[in-house]
mmCIF file of C-alpha atoms in Angstrom:
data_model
loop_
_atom_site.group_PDB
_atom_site.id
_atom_site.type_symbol
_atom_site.label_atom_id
_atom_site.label_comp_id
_atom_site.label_asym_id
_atom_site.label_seq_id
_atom_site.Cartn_x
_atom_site.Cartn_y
_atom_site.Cartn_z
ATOM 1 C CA UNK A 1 0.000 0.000 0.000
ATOM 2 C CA UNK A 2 1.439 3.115 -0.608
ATOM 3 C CA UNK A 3 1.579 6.352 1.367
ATOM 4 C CA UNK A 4 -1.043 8.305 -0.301
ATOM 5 C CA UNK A 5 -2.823 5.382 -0.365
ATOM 6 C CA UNK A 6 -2.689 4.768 3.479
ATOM 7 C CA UNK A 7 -2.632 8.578 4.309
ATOM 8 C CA UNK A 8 -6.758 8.075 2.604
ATOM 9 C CA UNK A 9 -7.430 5.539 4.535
ATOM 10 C CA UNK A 10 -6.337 7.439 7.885
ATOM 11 C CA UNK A 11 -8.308 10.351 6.780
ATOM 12 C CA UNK A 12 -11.572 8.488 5.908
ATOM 13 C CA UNK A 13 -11.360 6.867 9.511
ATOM 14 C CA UNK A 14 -11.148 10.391 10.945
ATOM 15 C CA UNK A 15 -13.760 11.627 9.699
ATOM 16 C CA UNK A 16 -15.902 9.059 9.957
ATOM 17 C CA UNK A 17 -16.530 9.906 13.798
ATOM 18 C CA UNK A 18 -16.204 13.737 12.633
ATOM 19 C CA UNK A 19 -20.535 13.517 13.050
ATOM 20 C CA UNK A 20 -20.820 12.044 16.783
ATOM 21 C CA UNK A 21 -18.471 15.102 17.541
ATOM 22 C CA UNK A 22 -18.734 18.415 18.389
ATOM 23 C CA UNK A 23 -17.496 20.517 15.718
ATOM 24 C CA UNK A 24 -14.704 22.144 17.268
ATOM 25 C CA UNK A 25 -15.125 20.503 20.283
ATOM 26 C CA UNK A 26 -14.805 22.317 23.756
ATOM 27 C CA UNK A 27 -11.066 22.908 23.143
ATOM 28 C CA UNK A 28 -11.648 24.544 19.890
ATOM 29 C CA UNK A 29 -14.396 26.525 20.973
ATOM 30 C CA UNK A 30 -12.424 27.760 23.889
ATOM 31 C CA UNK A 31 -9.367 28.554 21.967
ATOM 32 C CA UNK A 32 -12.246 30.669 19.322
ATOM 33 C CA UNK A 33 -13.743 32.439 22.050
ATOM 34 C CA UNK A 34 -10.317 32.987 23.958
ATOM 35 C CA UNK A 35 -8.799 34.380 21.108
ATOM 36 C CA UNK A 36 -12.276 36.931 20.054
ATOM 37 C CA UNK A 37 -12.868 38.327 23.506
ATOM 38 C CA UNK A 38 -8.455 39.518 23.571
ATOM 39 C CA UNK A 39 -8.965 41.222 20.295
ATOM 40 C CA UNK A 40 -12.424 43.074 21.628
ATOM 41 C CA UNK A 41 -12.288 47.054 22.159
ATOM 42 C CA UNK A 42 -12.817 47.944 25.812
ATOM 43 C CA UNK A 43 -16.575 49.035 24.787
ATOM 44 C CA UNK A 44 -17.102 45.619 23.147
ATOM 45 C CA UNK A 45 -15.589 44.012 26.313
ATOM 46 C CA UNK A 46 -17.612 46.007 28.832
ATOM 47 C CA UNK A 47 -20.766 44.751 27.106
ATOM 48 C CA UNK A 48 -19.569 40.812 26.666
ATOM 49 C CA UNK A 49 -18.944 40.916 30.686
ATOM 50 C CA UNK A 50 -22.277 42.607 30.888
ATOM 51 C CA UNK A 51 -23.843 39.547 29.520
ATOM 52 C CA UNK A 52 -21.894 37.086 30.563
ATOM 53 C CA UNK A 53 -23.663 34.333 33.493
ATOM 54 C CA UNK A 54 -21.887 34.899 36.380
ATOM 55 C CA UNK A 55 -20.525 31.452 37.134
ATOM 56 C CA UNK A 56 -18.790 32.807 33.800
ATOM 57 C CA UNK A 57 -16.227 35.111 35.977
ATOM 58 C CA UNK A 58 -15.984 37.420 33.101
ATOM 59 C CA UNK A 59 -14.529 34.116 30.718
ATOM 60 C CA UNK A 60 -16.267 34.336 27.668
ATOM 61 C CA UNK A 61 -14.396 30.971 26.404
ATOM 62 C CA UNK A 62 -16.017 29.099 29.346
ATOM 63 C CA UNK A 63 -19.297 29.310 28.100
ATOM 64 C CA UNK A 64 -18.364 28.871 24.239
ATOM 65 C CA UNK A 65 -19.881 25.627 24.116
ATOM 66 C CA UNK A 66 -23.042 26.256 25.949
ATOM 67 C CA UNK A 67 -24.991 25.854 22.805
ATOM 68 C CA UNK A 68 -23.947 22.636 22.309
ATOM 69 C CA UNK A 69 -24.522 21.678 25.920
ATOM 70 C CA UNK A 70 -28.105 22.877 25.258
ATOM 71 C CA UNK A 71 -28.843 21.196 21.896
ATOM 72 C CA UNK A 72 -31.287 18.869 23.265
ATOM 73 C CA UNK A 73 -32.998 21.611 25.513
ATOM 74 C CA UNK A 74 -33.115 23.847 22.353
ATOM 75 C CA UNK A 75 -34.247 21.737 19.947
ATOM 76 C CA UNK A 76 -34.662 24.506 17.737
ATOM 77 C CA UNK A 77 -31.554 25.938 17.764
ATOM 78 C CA UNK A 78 -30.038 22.470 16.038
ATOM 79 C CA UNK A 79 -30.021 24.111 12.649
ATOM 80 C CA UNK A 80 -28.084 27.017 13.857
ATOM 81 C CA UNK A 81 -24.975 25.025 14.483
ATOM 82 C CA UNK A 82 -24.335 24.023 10.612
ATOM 83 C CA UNK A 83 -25.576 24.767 7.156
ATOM 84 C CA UNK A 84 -25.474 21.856 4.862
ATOM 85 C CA UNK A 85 -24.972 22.658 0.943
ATOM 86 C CA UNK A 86 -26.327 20.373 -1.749
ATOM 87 C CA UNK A 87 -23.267 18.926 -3.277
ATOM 88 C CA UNK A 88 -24.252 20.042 -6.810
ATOM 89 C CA UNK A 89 -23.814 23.496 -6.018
ATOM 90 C CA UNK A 90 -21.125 23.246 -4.085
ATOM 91 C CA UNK A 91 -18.779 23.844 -7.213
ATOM 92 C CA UNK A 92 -17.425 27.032 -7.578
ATOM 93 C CA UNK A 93 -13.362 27.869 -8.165
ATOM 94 C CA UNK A 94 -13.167 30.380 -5.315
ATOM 95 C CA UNK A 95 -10.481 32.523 -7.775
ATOM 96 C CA UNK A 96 -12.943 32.619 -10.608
ATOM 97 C CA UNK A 97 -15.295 34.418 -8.409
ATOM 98 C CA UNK A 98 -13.544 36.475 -6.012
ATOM 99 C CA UNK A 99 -15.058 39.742 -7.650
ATOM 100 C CA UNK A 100 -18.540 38.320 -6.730
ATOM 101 C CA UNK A 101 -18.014 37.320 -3.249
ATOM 102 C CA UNK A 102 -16.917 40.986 -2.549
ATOM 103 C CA UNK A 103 -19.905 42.123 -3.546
ATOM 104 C CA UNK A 104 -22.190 39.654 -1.920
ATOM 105 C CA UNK A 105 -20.112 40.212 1.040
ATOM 106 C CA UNK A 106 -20.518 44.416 0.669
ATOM 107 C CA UNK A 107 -24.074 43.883 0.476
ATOM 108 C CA UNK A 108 -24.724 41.304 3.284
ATOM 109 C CA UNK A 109 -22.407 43.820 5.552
ATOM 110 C CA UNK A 110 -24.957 46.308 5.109
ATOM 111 C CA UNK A 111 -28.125 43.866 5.340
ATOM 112 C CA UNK A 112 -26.717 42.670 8.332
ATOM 113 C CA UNK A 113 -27.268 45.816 10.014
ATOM 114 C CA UNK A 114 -30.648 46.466 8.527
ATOM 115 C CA UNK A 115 -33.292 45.395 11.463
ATOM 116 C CA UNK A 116 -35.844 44.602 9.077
ATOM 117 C CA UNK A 117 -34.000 41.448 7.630
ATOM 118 C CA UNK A 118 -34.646 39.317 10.914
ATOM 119 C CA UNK A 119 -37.901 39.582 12.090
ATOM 120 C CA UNK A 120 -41.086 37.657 11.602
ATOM 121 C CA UNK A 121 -41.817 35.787 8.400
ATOM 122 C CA UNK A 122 -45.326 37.245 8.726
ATOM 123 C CA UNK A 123 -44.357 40.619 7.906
ATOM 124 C CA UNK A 124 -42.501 40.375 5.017
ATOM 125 C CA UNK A 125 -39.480 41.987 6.062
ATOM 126 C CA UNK A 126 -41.794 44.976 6.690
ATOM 127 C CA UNK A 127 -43.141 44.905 2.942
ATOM 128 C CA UNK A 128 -46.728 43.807 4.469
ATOM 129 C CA UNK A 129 -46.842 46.833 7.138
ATOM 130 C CA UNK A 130 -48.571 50.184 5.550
ATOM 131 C CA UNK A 131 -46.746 53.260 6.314
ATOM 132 C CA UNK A 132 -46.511 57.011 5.304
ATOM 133 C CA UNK A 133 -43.472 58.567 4.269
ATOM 134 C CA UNK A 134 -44.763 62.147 4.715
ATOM 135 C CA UNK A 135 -46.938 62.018 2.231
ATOM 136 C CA UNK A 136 -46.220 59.018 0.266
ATOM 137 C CA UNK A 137 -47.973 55.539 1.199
ATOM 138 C CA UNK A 138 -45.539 52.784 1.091
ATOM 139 C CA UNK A 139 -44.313 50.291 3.107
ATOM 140 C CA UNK A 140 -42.268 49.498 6.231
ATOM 141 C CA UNK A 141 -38.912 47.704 3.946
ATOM 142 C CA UNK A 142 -39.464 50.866 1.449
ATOM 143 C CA UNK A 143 -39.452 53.472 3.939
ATOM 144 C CA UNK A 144 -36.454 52.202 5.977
ATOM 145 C CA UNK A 145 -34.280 51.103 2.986
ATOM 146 C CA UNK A 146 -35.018 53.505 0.108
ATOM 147 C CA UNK A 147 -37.149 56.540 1.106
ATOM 148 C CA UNK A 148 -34.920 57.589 4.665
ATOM 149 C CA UNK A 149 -32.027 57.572 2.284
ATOM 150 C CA UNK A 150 -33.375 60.070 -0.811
ATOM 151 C CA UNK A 151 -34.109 62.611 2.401
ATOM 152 C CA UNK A 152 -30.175 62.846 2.659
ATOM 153 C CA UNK A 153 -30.106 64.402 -1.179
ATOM 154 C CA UNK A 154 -27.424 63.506 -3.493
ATOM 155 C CA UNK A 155 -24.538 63.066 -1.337
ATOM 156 C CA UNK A 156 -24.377 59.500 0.512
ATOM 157 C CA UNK A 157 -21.647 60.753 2.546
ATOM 158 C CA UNK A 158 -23.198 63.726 4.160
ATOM 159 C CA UNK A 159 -26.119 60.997 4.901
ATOM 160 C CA UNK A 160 -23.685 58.727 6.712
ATOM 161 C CA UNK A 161 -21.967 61.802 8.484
ATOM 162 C CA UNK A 162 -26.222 62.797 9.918
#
């Protein structure tokens, strides 16, 4: 058998308990969360310890695998922990597309900071609530994404600056 060969074989009987474990496991999860909370600003810090449990001591990589702790409690929260990708489309060359992921990445920066793109399926992301901008009837998404922003005029910076 040779190395490459056997090197396989090591690797497929790796991962084949890679689903009865915890991702990163508690180690890796505490090395994660060590690492994140020493790079936070003092602001960011001051509201981590703010949240923290206190049996946490002010040790955010303590508690770094409490959602996997609470899997079974949470039911719900199972999906959270993974996202699984059909293998067909799984098949990009990450160097063919790097233009693209900058963009999707520019835009999902900004959506991620957008309230109205978590909330309740119900709603629509806002686009079933009525409202009034001034004068104009439109809705919630509308108002908050396009109108608010043709107030500031032509200049996007002066808007960012208000």
């Amino acid at each position: 058998m040779g190395s490459s060969n056997f090197a396989y074989i090591v690797f497929l009987l790796l991962i084949a308990g890679a689903p009865l474990s915890y991702a990163w496991g508690v180690d890796g999860h505490y090395m994660i969360c060590r690492i994140a909370q020493s790079r936070l600003t003092s602001t960011a810090s001051s509201a981590v310890l703010d949240l923290l449990p206190s049996g946490a001591n002010g040790d955010l990589a303590s508690e770094c695998s409490w959602a996997d702790n609470v899997r079974t409690a949470y039911p719900w929260s199972s999906p959270l922990h993974y996202v699984d990708t059909p293998d067909n489309l799984c098949t990009y060359d990450y160097s063919n597309n790097l233009t693209q992921a900058l963009m999707f990445l520019a835009h999902f920066m900004g959506d991620v900071h957008q309230p109205l793109h978590v909330g309740f399926t119900t709603d629509a992301g806002g686009n079933g609530i009525t409202v009034y901008w001034y004068t104009t009837k439109t809705n919630l998404h509308s108002s908050d994404q396009v109108s608010q922003w043709d107030a500031c005029g032509s200049s996007s910076a002066d808007c960012a600056n208000k």
